[in-house]
Amino acid sequence: MTASADPTIVAARSDRNLLALGHVASFVASLFELVVPLVIAFSVNTLALHGTGTPLTWLPVAIAVIGTGATAGWRAVVLARIGAEEMRRLRLGVARRLLVMTPRAVEQFGVGEAVSIFSRTVNELEPLLSAARIRRRTAVVVVVGCLVLLFWFDWRLATALFGALTVGAGCIVLVLLPVKARAGQALVALGRTAADVNEHLASIRSATVWGLVTPHLRRLEDDLCGVEGAERQIGRAQAVVDLVVKTTSITLLIGLGAFGVFLVSDGALSAARLSGFVGTLAVLLGPAASYAQAAQQVQTAKAAIEHLRGVPQATERTSFAHATAELSARLVVRAVHAECSPAVAVVSGPVSFSATPGEMVCLVGPSGSGKTTVLSAVAALVPVCAGSLTVGGIDVGRHDPSRLWRQIAYVEQTTPTLGASIRDFLTPDPANPPHIDVVMRLLDDFGLTERLGSAGLDTPLERSGTSLSGGERQRLAIVRALASDRPLLLLDEPTAHLDSAAEQRVLEAIDRLRTGRIVIVASHATEFARRADRVVRL
């Protein structure tokens, strides 16, 4: 699959009408650029024939110059619109690709690496989008058109020019060949640095207390040295390209100008044709230089698209017709010697238990015994490698996961409070909002009412919930789970950050609202084990 045919790139393309407008604008602008040297030659020829010039002599030149500027501006506006639209679609497509990764894939790939791909790698892909492709095609059209005009004005000068351009283009191609690999190295190193900075900031308190700033900076410096090395190689390639382009341009202008003057003085070439040739050469050099630069950007973009292809793909799961019935009517969770595999060569279990609506199962055991893994397996987020684990009488691996997840209220140990407001956070499914009276009572029970302020549920949430303490974020996540109508509650250490009074309020709320629901909780708290209908030790 070529870089430009990558599904993420293809999905970002603008609609055909807008792309057609971009091609038309670029083609018209190119025609006006090619007309300028012809008009100059015509005006010079008129001066040579009549000896004097009139306003009408220079009128075509003025029209051509104004038209060139106007059409170039039109092209810039249209291509800017195409570029902005496609970058929006591209960023959305990459974000969608990142957000649908499974939890295990995110853990293996790295949050920092994913953030780096979204914040940096996407920007490197712009040369593969339509606006950049149209610019490159326009440059090719102008260059080809200029070469035709040059041969028409004088074949001897054009032959010399064509030979020089061929040699220069060959040098540029040789320089650009390794750029893709170097750019890929830089992106990998930058991904590591972004991941390290992300991890440091996520644990800034412990990093400060343990004095980890210095070793983390040392590791960051080592990675950035690798980035520097790759970028210096890319810079040297760019320097060689610039050297070839600038040297070739200046040499051509001087050499061809001198050769043209000789031909004019010898009577072998008219001044009008020489002026047209020089005008065409001036038009040619700009697109030729921009195409050389664009070729290097394309190589960098190809490295970026290879980096993007390293993102784990969302696994497609088969939907079964008999698994589409609502679970709430016949919800039973049963594990029989189930063993779960959260990673390669890692197995948790075996574990056996059953639960029916209204019951609470408490998973207990030392840290690392697999409590979170069992919860993830019930939610079909971790595969069951031995035994059986069924939800509603159907093996979790045979469920349509999207339907299964709509029946589950999951509370993680560190739930991110993502949302513009508290109401947004508590309403993950706008089509099925929780009952407001249930929400308000839970907020009051959990001591969160005073955090609402004058805006009530529309109180804004700071990014990552930094305005809330760890216990308040956890209580807010529990409110979201209990206020929903989802029949299967999976709670992972729900009271880990709470004091005894807050823990008691949470326990009472769970007891009050678990009627008709199954609650499976992983906890070290003895009070959960005391209230549970059955305790499963891992």
Coordinates of C-alpha atoms in Angstrom, one line a residue:
M1 CA 0.0 0.0 0.0
T2 CA 1.5 3.4 -1.0
A3 CA 1.6 6.2 1.5
S4 CA -1.0 8.3 -0.4
A5 CA -3.4 5.3 -0.6
D6 CA -3.4 4.8 3.2
P7 CA -7.0 4.6 4.4
T8 CA -6.4 7.5 6.9
I9 CA -5.2 9.7 4.1
V10 CA -8.0 8.6 1.7
A11 CA -10.7 9.3 4.3
A12 CA -9.4 12.8 4.8
R13 CA -9.8 13.8 1.1
S14 CA -12.2 16.7 0.4
D15 CA -15.3 16.2 -1.8
R16 CA -14.9 16.1 -5.5
N17 CA -16.4 19.5 -6.2
L18 CA -13.9 21.3 -3.9
L19 CA -11.0 19.3 -5.3
A20 CA -12.1 20.1 -8.9
L21 CA -12.2 23.8 -8.0
G22 CA -8.7 23.5 -6.6
H23 CA -7.5 21.9 -9.8
V24 CA -9.2 24.6 -11.9
A25 CA -7.8 27.4 -9.9
S26 CA -4.3 25.9 -10.1
F27 CA -4.5 25.3 -13.8
V28 CA -5.8 28.8 -14.5
A29 CA -3.0 30.3 -12.4
S30 CA -0.4 28.2 -14.2
L31 CA -1.7 29.4 -17.6
F32 CA -1.3 33.0 -16.6
E33 CA 2.2 32.3 -15.4
L34 CA 3.0 30.8 -18.8
V35 CA 1.4 33.7 -20.6
V36 CA 3.7 36.3 -19.0
P37 CA 6.9 35.5 -21.0
L38 CA 4.9 35.4 -24.2
V39 CA 3.4 38.8 -23.6
I40 CA 6.9 40.1 -22.7
A41 CA 8.3 38.8 -26.0
F42 CA 5.4 40.3 -27.9
S43 CA 5.9 43.8 -26.3
V44 CA 9.7 43.7 -26.9
N45 CA 9.1 42.7 -30.5
T46 CA 6.6 45.6 -30.9
L47 CA 9.2 48.0 -29.5
A48 CA 11.9 46.6 -31.9
L49 CA 9.6 47.1 -34.9
H50 CA 8.2 50.5 -34.1
G51 CA 11.1 52.0 -32.1
T52 CA 8.8 53.6 -29.6
G53 CA 6.2 52.3 -27.2
T54 CA 2.6 53.4 -26.5
P55 CA 0.4 52.6 -23.5
L56 CA -1.2 49.9 -25.6
T57 CA 2.2 48.3 -26.0
W58 CA 2.4 47.6 -22.3
L59 CA -1.3 46.9 -21.7
P60 CA -1.0 43.2 -22.3
V61 CA 1.9 43.0 -19.9
A62 CA -0.1 44.8 -17.2
I63 CA -3.1 42.5 -17.8
A64 CA -0.9 39.4 -17.6
V65 CA 0.8 40.6 -14.4
I66 CA -2.4 41.5 -12.7
G67 CA -4.1 38.3 -13.9
T68 CA -1.1 36.3 -12.6
G69 CA -1.4 37.9 -9.2
A70 CA -5.2 37.6 -9.0
T71 CA -5.3 33.9 -10.1
A72 CA -2.4 33.1 -7.7
G73 CA -4.3 34.6 -4.9
W74 CA -7.5 32.7 -5.9
R75 CA -5.4 29.5 -6.0
A76 CA -4.0 30.2 -2.5
V77 CA -7.4 30.8 -1.0
V78 CA -8.9 27.6 -2.5
L79 CA -5.9 25.4 -1.6
A80 CA -5.9 26.8 2.0
R81 CA -9.6 25.9 2.3
I82 CA -8.8 22.4 1.0
G83 CA -5.8 22.0 3.3
A84 CA -7.7 23.2 6.4
E85 CA -10.6 20.9 5.7
E86 CA -8.5 17.9 5.1
M87 CA -6.3 18.5 8.1
R88 CA -9.4 18.6 10.2
R89 CA -10.6 15.3 8.8
L90 CA -7.1 13.8 9.1
R91 CA -6.8 14.7 12.8
L92 CA -10.3 13.4 13.5
G93 CA -9.4 10.1 11.7
V94 CA -6.2 9.7 13.6
A95 CA -8.0 10.5 16.9
R96 CA -10.7 7.9 16.0
R97 CA -8.0 5.4 15.3
L98 CA -6.3 6.0 18.6
L99 CA -9.5 6.2 20.7
V100 CA -10.8 2.8 19.5
M101 CA -7.7 0.9 20.6
T102 CA -8.3 -1.7 23.3
P103 CA -7.1 -0.9 26.8
R104 CA -4.4 -3.6 26.5
A105 CA -3.3 -2.2 23.2
V106 CA -3.0 1.3 24.8
E107 CA -0.9 -0.1 27.6
Q108 CA 1.4 -1.9 25.2
F109 CA 1.7 1.0 22.7
G110 CA 2.0 3.7 25.4
V111 CA -0.2 6.7 26.1
G112 CA 2.7 9.1 25.5
E113 CA 3.4 7.6 22.1
A114 CA -0.2 7.9 21.1
V115 CA -0.3 11.5 22.2
S116 CA 2.9 12.2 20.2
I117 CA 1.3 10.6 17.1
F118 CA -1.7 12.9 17.4
S119 CA 0.2 16.1 18.2
R120 CA 3.2 15.7 15.9
T121 CA 3.0 12.9 13.4
V122 CA -0.3 14.1 12.0
N123 CA 1.3 17.5 11.1
E124 CA 4.0 15.7 9.1
L125 CA 1.4 14.0 6.9
E126 CA 0.2 17.3 5.3
P127 CA 2.4 16.8 2.1
L128 CA 0.3 13.7 1.3
L129 CA -3.0 15.6 1.3
S130 CA -4.7 17.0 -1.7
A131 CA -3.6 20.7 -1.4
A132 CA 0.1 19.7 -1.4
R133 CA -0.5 17.2 -4.3
I134 CA -2.2 19.9 -6.3
R135 CA 0.7 22.3 -5.7
R136 CA 3.2 19.6 -6.9
R137 CA 1.1 18.9 -10.0
T138 CA 0.9 22.6 -10.7
A139 CA 4.6 22.9 -10.4
V140 CA 5.0 20.0 -12.9
V141 CA 2.6 21.7 -15.3
V142 CA 4.4 25.0 -15.1
V143 CA 7.9 23.3 -15.5
V144 CA 6.8 21.3 -18.5
G145 CA 5.0 24.3 -20.0
C146 CA 8.2 26.4 -19.5
L147 CA 10.4 23.8 -21.1
V148 CA 8.1 23.8 -24.2
L149 CA 8.3 27.6 -24.4
L150 CA 12.0 27.6 -23.9
F151 CA 12.5 25.2 -26.8
W152 CA 10.2 27.4 -28.9
F153 CA 12.1 30.6 -28.1
D154 CA 15.5 29.0 -28.8
W155 CA 16.4 25.3 -28.9
R156 CA 20.1 25.8 -28.2
L157 CA 19.6 27.7 -25.0
A158 CA 16.8 25.2 -24.0
T159 CA 19.1 22.2 -24.7
A160 CA 21.8 23.6 -22.4
L161 CA 19.2 24.4 -19.7
F162 CA 17.6 20.9 -20.0
G163 CA 21.0 19.2 -19.5
A164 CA 21.8 21.3 -16.5
L165 CA 18.4 20.6 -14.9
T166 CA 18.8 16.9 -15.5
V167 CA 22.1 16.8 -13.7
G168 CA 20.7 18.9 -10.8
A169 CA 17.6 16.7 -10.5
G170 CA 19.7 13.6 -10.4
C171 CA 21.8 15.0 -7.6
I172 CA 18.6 15.9 -5.6
V173 CA 17.2 12.4 -6.0
L174 CA 20.3 10.8 -4.7
V175 CA 20.3 13.2 -1.7
L176 CA 16.6 12.6 -0.9
L177 CA 16.7 8.8 -1.0
P178 CA 17.8 8.3 2.7
V179 CA 15.6 11.1 4.1
K180 CA 12.7 8.8 4.8
A181 CA 14.7 6.5 7.0
R182 CA 16.2 9.5 8.9
A183 CA 12.9 11.1 9.4
G184 CA 11.5 7.8 10.7
Q185 CA 14.3 7.6 13.3
A186 CA 13.6 11.1 14.5
L187 CA 9.9 10.4 14.9
V188 CA 10.6 7.3 16.9
A189 CA 13.0 9.1 19.2
L190 CA 10.5 12.0 19.6
G191 CA 7.8 9.5 20.5
R192 CA 9.9 8.2 23.3
T193 CA 10.6 11.7 24.6
A194 CA 6.9 12.5 24.5
A195 CA 6.1 9.3 26.4
D196 CA 8.7 10.0 29.1
V197 CA 7.5 13.6 29.6
N198 CA 3.9 12.4 29.8
E199 CA 4.7 9.8 32.4
H200 CA 6.7 12.3 34.4
L201 CA 3.9 14.9 34.5
A202 CA 1.3 12.2 35.3
S203 CA 3.3 11.3 38.4
I204 CA 4.8 14.7 39.1
R205 CA 4.2 14.5 42.9
S206 CA 6.1 11.2 43.4
A207 CA 8.7 12.2 40.8
T208 CA 9.4 15.4 42.8
V209 CA 9.5 13.6 46.2
W210 CA 11.8 10.8 45.0
G211 CA 14.1 13.3 43.2
L212 CA 13.5 11.8 39.8
V213 CA 13.8 15.0 37.8
T214 CA 17.6 14.6 37.2
P215 CA 17.5 11.0 36.0
H216 CA 14.5 11.7 33.9
L217 CA 16.2 14.7 32.3
R218 CA 19.3 12.6 31.7
R219 CA 17.2 10.0 29.8
L220 CA 15.4 12.8 28.0
E221 CA 18.7 14.3 26.9
D222 CA 19.9 11.0 25.6
D223 CA 16.8 10.6 23.5
L224 CA 16.9 14.2 22.2
C225 CA 20.5 13.6 21.2
G226 CA 19.2 10.9 18.9
V227 CA 16.6 13.3 17.6
E228 CA 19.3 15.9 17.0
G229 CA 21.4 13.4 15.1
A230 CA 18.6 12.5 12.8
E231 CA 17.5 16.1 12.3
R232 CA 21.1 17.1 11.5
Q233 CA 21.2 14.5 8.8
I234 CA 17.9 15.7 7.4
G235 CA 19.3 19.3 7.6
R236 CA 22.4 18.3 5.7
A237 CA 20.2 16.8 3.0
Q238 CA 18.3 20.0 2.8
A239 CA 21.5 22.0 2.6
V240 CA 22.7 19.9 -0.3
V241 CA 19.3 20.3 -2.0
D242 CA 19.5 24.1 -1.5
L243 CA 23.1 24.2 -2.7
V244 CA 22.2 22.3 -5.9
V245 CA 19.1 24.5 -6.5
K246 CA 20.7 27.8 -5.8
T247 CA 24.0 27.0 -7.6
T248 CA 22.1 25.7 -10.6
S249 CA 19.8 28.7 -10.7
I250 CA 22.5 31.3 -10.5
T251 CA 24.8 29.5 -12.9
L252 CA 21.9 29.1 -15.4
L253 CA 21.0 32.8 -15.2
I254 CA 24.6 33.9 -15.8
G255 CA 25.6 31.3 -18.3
L256 CA 22.4 31.3 -20.4
G257 CA 22.2 35.1 -20.2
A258 CA 25.7 35.4 -21.6
F259 CA 25.1 32.8 -24.2
G260 CA 21.9 34.6 -25.2
V261 CA 23.6 37.9 -25.5
F262 CA 26.2 36.3 -27.8
L263 CA 23.5 34.8 -30.0
V264 CA 21.8 38.2 -30.2
S265 CA 25.0 40.0 -31.1
D266 CA 25.7 37.4 -33.7
G267 CA 22.3 37.9 -35.2
A268 CA 21.2 34.3 -34.5
L269 CA 18.6 35.3 -32.0
S270 CA 16.2 38.2 -31.7
A271 CA 16.0 40.4 -28.6
A272 CA 12.3 39.6 -28.3
R273 CA 13.0 35.8 -28.2
L274 CA 15.8 36.3 -25.7
S275 CA 13.6 38.4 -23.4
G276 CA 10.8 35.7 -23.7
F277 CA 13.4 33.0 -22.9
V278 CA 14.7 34.9 -19.8
G279 CA 11.1 35.6 -18.7
T280 CA 10.2 31.9 -19.1
L281 CA 13.4 30.9 -17.2
A282 CA 12.4 33.2 -14.3
V283 CA 8.9 31.6 -14.2
L284 CA 10.5 28.1 -14.3
L285 CA 13.0 28.4 -11.5
G286 CA 10.4 29.1 -8.8
P287 CA 8.2 25.9 -9.3
A288 CA 11.3 23.8 -9.9
A289 CA 12.8 24.8 -6.6
S290 CA 9.5 24.4 -4.7
Y291 CA 9.1 20.9 -6.2
A292 CA 12.5 19.9 -4.9
Q293 CA 11.5 21.1 -1.5
A294 CA 8.2 19.3 -1.7
A295 CA 9.9 16.1 -2.7
Q296 CA 11.8 16.1 0.6
Q297 CA 8.6 16.9 2.6
V298 CA 7.0 13.9 0.9
Q299 CA 9.8 11.6 2.1
T300 CA 9.3 12.9 5.6
A301 CA 5.6 12.3 5.3
K302 CA 6.1 8.8 4.1
A303 CA 8.1 8.1 7.2
A304 CA 5.3 9.6 9.3
I305 CA 2.7 7.4 7.7
E306 CA 4.8 4.3 8.4
H307 CA 5.0 5.5 12.0
L308 CA 1.2 5.9 12.1
R309 CA 0.7 2.4 10.7
G310 CA 2.4 1.1 13.9
V311 CA -0.8 2.0 15.8
P312 CA -2.5 -1.3 16.8
Q313 CA -5.7 -1.8 14.8
A314 CA -9.0 -2.2 16.6
T315 CA -9.9 -5.9 16.5
E316 CA -13.1 -6.8 14.7
R317 CA -15.3 -9.1 16.7
T318 CA -18.1 -11.3 15.3
S319 CA -21.6 -10.4 16.2
F320 CA -23.9 -13.4 16.9
A321 CA -27.6 -13.2 16.2
H322 CA -28.5 -15.0 19.5
A323 CA -26.4 -12.6 21.5
T324 CA -28.4 -9.5 20.7
A325 CA -31.1 -9.8 23.3
E326 CA -31.0 -7.4 26.1
L327 CA -29.1 -8.8 29.0
S328 CA -31.0 -7.1 31.8
A329 CA -33.9 -9.6 31.5
R330 CA -31.7 -12.7 32.0
L331 CA -28.5 -11.4 33.5
V332 CA -26.4 -14.1 35.1
V333 CA -22.6 -14.0 35.3
R334 CA -20.9 -17.3 35.8
A335 CA -17.2 -18.2 35.8
V336 CA -16.1 -21.9 35.9
H337 CA -12.4 -22.4 36.3
A338 CA -11.9 -19.3 34.1
E339 CA -8.3 -18.3 33.4
C340 CA -7.7 -14.8 31.9
S341 CA -4.6 -13.7 29.9
P342 CA -4.0 -9.9 30.1
A343 CA -0.7 -10.3 28.3
V344 CA 1.5 -12.8 26.5
A345 CA 2.7 -15.5 29.0
V346 CA 0.6 -13.9 31.8
V347 CA -2.4 -15.8 33.2
S348 CA -4.7 -15.0 36.1
G349 CA -6.9 -17.6 37.7
P350 CA -8.5 -20.1 37.7
V351 CA -11.5 -18.4 39.2
S352 CA -15.1 -19.7 39.7
F353 CA -18.2 -17.9 40.8
S354 CA -21.8 -17.0 39.8
A355 CA -23.9 -14.0 40.3
T356 CA -27.6 -13.1 39.7
P357 CA -29.4 -9.8 39.8
G358 CA -29.4 -8.3 43.3
E359 CA -26.2 -10.0 44.3
M360 CA -22.7 -8.6 45.0
V361 CA -19.5 -10.6 44.4
C362 CA -16.3 -9.3 46.1
L363 CA -13.0 -10.3 44.5
V364 CA -10.2 -10.2 47.1
G365 CA -6.6 -11.0 47.1
P366 CA -3.1 -9.4 47.3
S367 CA -2.0 -6.8 44.8
G368 CA -1.2 -8.4 41.5
S369 CA -3.4 -11.5 42.1
G370 CA -5.6 -10.6 39.1
K371 CA -8.7 -8.8 40.5
T372 CA -8.6 -6.1 37.8
T373 CA -8.0 -8.7 35.2
V374 CA -11.1 -10.7 36.1
L375 CA -13.2 -7.5 36.0
S376 CA -11.7 -6.7 32.5
A377 CA -12.5 -10.3 31.4
V378 CA -16.2 -9.9 32.5
A379 CA -16.3 -6.8 30.3
A380 CA -14.7 -8.7 27.4
L381 CA -11.6 -6.5 27.5
V382 CA -9.3 -9.4 28.4
P383 CA -9.5 -12.8 26.7
V384 CA -10.4 -16.0 28.6
C385 CA -7.8 -18.6 27.7
A386 CA -9.2 -21.6 29.7
G387 CA -12.4 -22.6 31.5
S388 CA -15.5 -20.5 30.8
L389 CA -16.9 -17.1 31.6
T390 CA -20.4 -16.3 30.6
V391 CA -22.6 -13.3 30.8
G392 CA -26.3 -13.9 30.2
G393 CA -25.6 -17.5 29.4
I394 CA -23.3 -16.5 26.5
D395 CA -19.5 -16.8 26.5
V396 CA -18.1 -13.3 26.7
G397 CA -15.9 -13.9 23.7
R398 CA -19.1 -14.5 21.6
H399 CA -20.9 -11.4 22.6
D400 CA -21.4 -8.4 20.4
P401 CA -19.1 -6.2 22.5
S402 CA -20.9 -2.9 21.7
R403 CA -24.1 -4.3 23.1
L404 CA -22.4 -5.9 26.1
W405 CA -20.7 -2.7 27.0
R406 CA -24.0 -0.8 27.0
Q407 CA -25.0 -3.0 29.9
I408 CA -21.9 -2.4 32.0
A409 CA -21.1 0.5 34.4
Y410 CA -17.4 0.4 35.0
V411 CA -15.5 2.3 37.7
E412 CA -11.7 2.2 37.3
Q413 CA -9.2 2.9 40.0
T414 CA -8.3 6.2 38.3
T415 CA -11.3 7.3 36.3
P416 CA -10.5 10.4 34.1
T417 CA -13.2 13.1 34.6
L418 CA -13.3 14.0 31.0
G419 CA -16.1 16.4 30.1
A420 CA -16.9 20.1 29.8
S421 CA -19.1 20.1 32.9
I422 CA -20.2 17.7 35.7
R423 CA -23.4 17.1 33.8
D424 CA -21.4 16.0 30.7
F425 CA -19.4 13.6 32.8
L426 CA -22.5 12.1 34.5
T427 CA -24.3 11.7 31.1
P428 CA -22.1 9.5 28.9
D429 CA -25.2 8.5 26.9
P430 CA -27.2 11.7 26.1
A431 CA -29.9 9.6 24.6
N432 CA -30.5 7.9 27.9
P433 CA -29.7 10.4 30.6
P434 CA -29.8 9.4 34.3
H435 CA -32.7 10.5 36.5
I436 CA -31.9 13.9 37.9
D437 CA -33.3 13.1 41.3
V438 CA -31.1 10.0 41.6
V439 CA -28.1 12.0 40.6
M440 CA -28.7 14.8 43.1
R441 CA -29.4 12.4 46.0
L442 CA -26.1 10.6 45.3
L443 CA -24.2 13.8 45.0
D444 CA -25.7 14.9 48.3
D445 CA -25.0 11.5 49.9
F446 CA -21.4 11.6 48.7
G447 CA -20.8 15.1 50.0
L448 CA -20.3 16.5 46.4
T449 CA -23.2 19.0 46.4
E450 CA -21.1 21.8 47.6
R451 CA -18.7 21.3 44.7
L452 CA -21.4 22.2 42.2
G453 CA -21.4 25.9 42.9
S454 CA -24.0 28.3 41.5
A455 CA -24.0 26.6 38.1
G456 CA -25.3 23.4 39.5
L457 CA -24.6 20.4 37.3
D458 CA -23.3 22.7 34.6
T459 CA -20.3 23.6 36.8
P460 CA -17.3 23.3 34.5
L461 CA -14.7 20.6 35.0
E462 CA -11.1 21.5 34.7
R463 CA -9.1 19.3 32.3
S464 CA -8.3 16.0 34.0
G465 CA -10.5 17.0 36.9
T466 CA -7.6 19.0 38.6
S467 CA -10.1 21.0 40.6
L468 CA -11.2 17.9 42.3
S469 CA -9.3 15.7 44.8
G470 CA -8.6 12.1 44.1
G471 CA -11.5 11.0 46.4
E472 CA -13.9 13.5 44.8
R473 CA -13.1 12.2 41.3
Q474 CA -13.6 8.6 42.5
R475 CA -16.9 9.5 44.1
L476 CA -18.1 11.3 41.0
A477 CA -17.3 8.2 38.9
I478 CA -19.3 6.0 41.3
V479 CA -22.2 8.5 41.0
R480 CA -22.1 8.0 37.3
A481 CA -22.2 4.2 37.6
L482 CA -25.0 4.1 40.2
A483 CA -27.1 6.7 38.5
S484 CA -27.1 4.8 35.3
D485 CA -29.6 2.1 34.5
R486 CA -26.9 -0.4 33.5
P487 CA -27.5 -3.8 35.1
L488 CA -23.9 -4.9 35.5
L489 CA -21.7 -2.8 37.8
L490 CA -17.9 -3.5 37.8
L491 CA -16.1 -1.6 40.5
D492 CA -12.3 -1.7 40.8
E493 CA -11.2 -0.5 44.2
P494 CA -14.0 2.0 44.4
T495 CA -13.2 3.3 47.9
A496 CA -9.4 3.2 47.7
H497 CA -9.1 7.0 48.0
L498 CA -11.9 7.5 50.5
D499 CA -12.0 8.0 54.2
S500 CA -14.1 5.7 56.4
A501 CA -17.1 8.0 56.5
A502 CA -17.1 8.4 52.7
E503 CA -16.6 4.7 52.2
Q504 CA -19.6 4.0 54.4
R505 CA -21.8 6.3 52.3
V506 CA -20.7 4.6 49.1
L507 CA -21.5 1.1 50.6
E508 CA -24.9 2.3 51.7
A509 CA -25.7 3.7 48.2
I510 CA -24.6 0.5 46.5
D511 CA -26.8 -1.6 48.8
R512 CA -29.7 0.7 48.1
L513 CA -29.3 0.7 44.3
R514 CA -28.2 -2.8 43.5
T515 CA -31.7 -4.3 43.3
G516 CA -32.0 -5.9 39.9
R517 CA -28.3 -5.5 39.3
I518 CA -25.2 -7.6 39.6
V519 CA -22.3 -5.9 41.4
I520 CA -18.8 -7.3 41.0
V521 CA -16.2 -5.4 43.1
A522 CA -12.5 -5.8 43.4
S523 CA -11.4 -4.4 46.8
H524 CA -9.1 -4.7 49.7
A525 CA -11.7 -3.2 52.0
T526 CA -13.0 -5.7 54.5
E527 CA -16.4 -4.0 54.6
F528 CA -17.1 -5.0 51.0
A529 CA -16.3 -8.6 51.8
R530 CA -18.6 -8.4 54.8
R531 CA -21.6 -7.1 52.8
A532 CA -21.0 -9.3 49.7
D533 CA -23.2 -12.3 48.9
R534 CA -20.0 -14.2 48.0
V535 CA -16.3 -13.6 48.3
V536 CA -13.9 -14.9 45.7
R537 CA -10.3 -15.2 46.8
L538 CA -7.6 -14.9 44.2

